[in-house]
XYZ file of C-alpha atoms in Angstrom:
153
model
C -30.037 32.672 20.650
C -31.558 34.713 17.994
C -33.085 32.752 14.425
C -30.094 34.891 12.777
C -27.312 34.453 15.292
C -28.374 30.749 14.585
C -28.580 30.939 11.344
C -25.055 32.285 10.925
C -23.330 29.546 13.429
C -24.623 27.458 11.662
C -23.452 28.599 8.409
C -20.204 29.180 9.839
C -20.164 25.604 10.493
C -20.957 24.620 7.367
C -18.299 26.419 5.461
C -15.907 25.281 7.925
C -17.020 21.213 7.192
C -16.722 22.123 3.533
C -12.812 23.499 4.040
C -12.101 20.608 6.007
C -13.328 17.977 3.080
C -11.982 20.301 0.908
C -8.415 20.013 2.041
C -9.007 16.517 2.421
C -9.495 15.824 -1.366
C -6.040 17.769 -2.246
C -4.244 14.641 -0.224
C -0.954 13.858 -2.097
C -0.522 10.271 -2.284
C 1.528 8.546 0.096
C 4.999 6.849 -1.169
C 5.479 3.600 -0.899
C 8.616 1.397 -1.800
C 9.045 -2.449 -0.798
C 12.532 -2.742 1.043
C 12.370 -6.513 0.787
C 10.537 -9.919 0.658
C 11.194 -12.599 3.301
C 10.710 -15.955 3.285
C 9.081 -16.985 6.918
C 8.751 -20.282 8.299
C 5.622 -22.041 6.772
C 3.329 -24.833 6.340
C 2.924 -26.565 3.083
C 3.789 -26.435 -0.358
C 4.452 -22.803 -0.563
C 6.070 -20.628 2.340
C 4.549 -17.951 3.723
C 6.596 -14.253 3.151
C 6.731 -11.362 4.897
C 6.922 -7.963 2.718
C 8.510 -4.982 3.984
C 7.181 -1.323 2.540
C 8.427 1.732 3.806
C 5.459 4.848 3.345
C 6.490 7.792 3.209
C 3.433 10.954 3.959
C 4.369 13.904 2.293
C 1.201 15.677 3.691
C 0.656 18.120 6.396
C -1.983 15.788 8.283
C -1.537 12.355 9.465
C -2.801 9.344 7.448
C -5.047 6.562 9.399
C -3.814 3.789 7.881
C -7.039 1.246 8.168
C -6.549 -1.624 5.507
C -4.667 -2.261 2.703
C -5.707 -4.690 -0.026
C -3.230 -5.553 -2.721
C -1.079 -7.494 -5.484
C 2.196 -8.177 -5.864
C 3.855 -9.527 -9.593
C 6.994 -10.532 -10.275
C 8.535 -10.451 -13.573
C 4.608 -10.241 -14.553
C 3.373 -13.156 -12.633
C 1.122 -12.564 -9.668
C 2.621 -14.161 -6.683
C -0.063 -12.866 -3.953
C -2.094 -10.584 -2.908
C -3.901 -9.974 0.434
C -5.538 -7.542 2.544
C -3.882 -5.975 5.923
C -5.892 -4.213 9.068
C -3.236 -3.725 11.236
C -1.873 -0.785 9.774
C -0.068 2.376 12.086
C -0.700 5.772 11.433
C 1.524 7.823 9.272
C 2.738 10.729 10.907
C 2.571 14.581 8.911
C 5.541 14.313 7.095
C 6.802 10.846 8.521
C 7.539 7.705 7.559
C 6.842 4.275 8.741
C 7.576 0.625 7.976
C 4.946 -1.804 7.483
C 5.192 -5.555 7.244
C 1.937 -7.049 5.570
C 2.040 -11.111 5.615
C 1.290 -13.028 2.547
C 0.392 -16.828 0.965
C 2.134 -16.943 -2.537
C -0.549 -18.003 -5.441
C 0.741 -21.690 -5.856
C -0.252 -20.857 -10.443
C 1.654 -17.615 -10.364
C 4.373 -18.901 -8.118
C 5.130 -22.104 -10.033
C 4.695 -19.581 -13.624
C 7.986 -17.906 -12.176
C 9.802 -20.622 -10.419
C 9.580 -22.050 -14.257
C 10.748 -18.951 -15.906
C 14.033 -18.524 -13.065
C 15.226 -22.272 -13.751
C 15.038 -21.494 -17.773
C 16.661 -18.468 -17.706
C 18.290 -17.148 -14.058
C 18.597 -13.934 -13.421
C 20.000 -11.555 -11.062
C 17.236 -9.124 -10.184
C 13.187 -9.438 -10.460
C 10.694 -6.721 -11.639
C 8.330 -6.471 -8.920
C 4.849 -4.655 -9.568
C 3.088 -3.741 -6.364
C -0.821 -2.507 -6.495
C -3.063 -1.670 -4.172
C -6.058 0.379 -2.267
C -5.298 1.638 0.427
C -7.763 2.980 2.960
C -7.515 5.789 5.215
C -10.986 5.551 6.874
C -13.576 8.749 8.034
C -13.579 11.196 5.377
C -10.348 11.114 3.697
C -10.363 9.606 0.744
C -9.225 5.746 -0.435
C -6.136 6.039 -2.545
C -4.729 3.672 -5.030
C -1.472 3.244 -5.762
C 0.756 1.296 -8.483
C 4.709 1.215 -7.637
C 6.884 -0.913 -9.936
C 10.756 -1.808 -9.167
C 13.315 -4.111 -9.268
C 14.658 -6.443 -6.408
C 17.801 -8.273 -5.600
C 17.903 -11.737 -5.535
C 20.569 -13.059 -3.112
C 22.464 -16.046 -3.690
């Protein structure tokens, strides 16, 4: 092959690596909204729960879903957080629900057990944070989703 037919496959190459990041950066972030919290059968003091997040991928390409690290507060105490590698892949323009496993933090935990037998109430404000990594090239998103959740009697 000639230097310039070379030359201009490999330029051609180049340009097409640069679209392909560049498309990646314009990634609208994924929805997520937790469906519910379940208690699970534990060990212990506290009991482990089970949270249940449906994601949403309003994007053309699939997301990779590799890990998730994140917080969850009620009514402004932190109950847990965690980390999660056992993630599926969103599909373009799917939606999937993902069950991440949690220990509660036993100073947060006992902050809002506290604050429910003062004053009970019928819902709880839920703040959810997180990173959440899609591996390769495309770019680690954070995300920040606050709520409110039933409690059942």
């Amino acid at each position: 092959m000639p230097p310039s037919h070379l030359r201009a496959a490999l330029l051609g190459l180049l340009l097409l690596g640069l679209c392909a990041c560049s498309s990646f950066a314009s990634l609208e972030q994924p929805t997520i909204n937790v469906k519910a919290i379940h208690l699970l059968p534990g060990k212990g003091l506290l009991p482990d729960l089970a949270i249940d997040l449906l994601v949403s991928n309003p994007n053309s390409v699939p997301l990779p879903l590799r890990g998730f690290a994140y917080e969850l507060s009620l009514n402004n105490h932190r109950v847990l957080s965690g980390v999660a590698n056992q993630l599926p892949t969103i599909a373009a323009y799917g939606e999937a629900m993902v069950t991440l496993s949690a220990t509660p933090d036993v100073l947060g935990s006992a902050e809002l057990v506290q604050q429910l037998m003062q004053r009970p109430q019928a819902h709880l404000n839920y703040q959810l944070q997180g990173k959440l990594d899609l591996g390769g090239l495309l770019p680690t998103l954070t995300l920040e989703r606050t709520g409110e959740l039933p409690i059942s009697r």
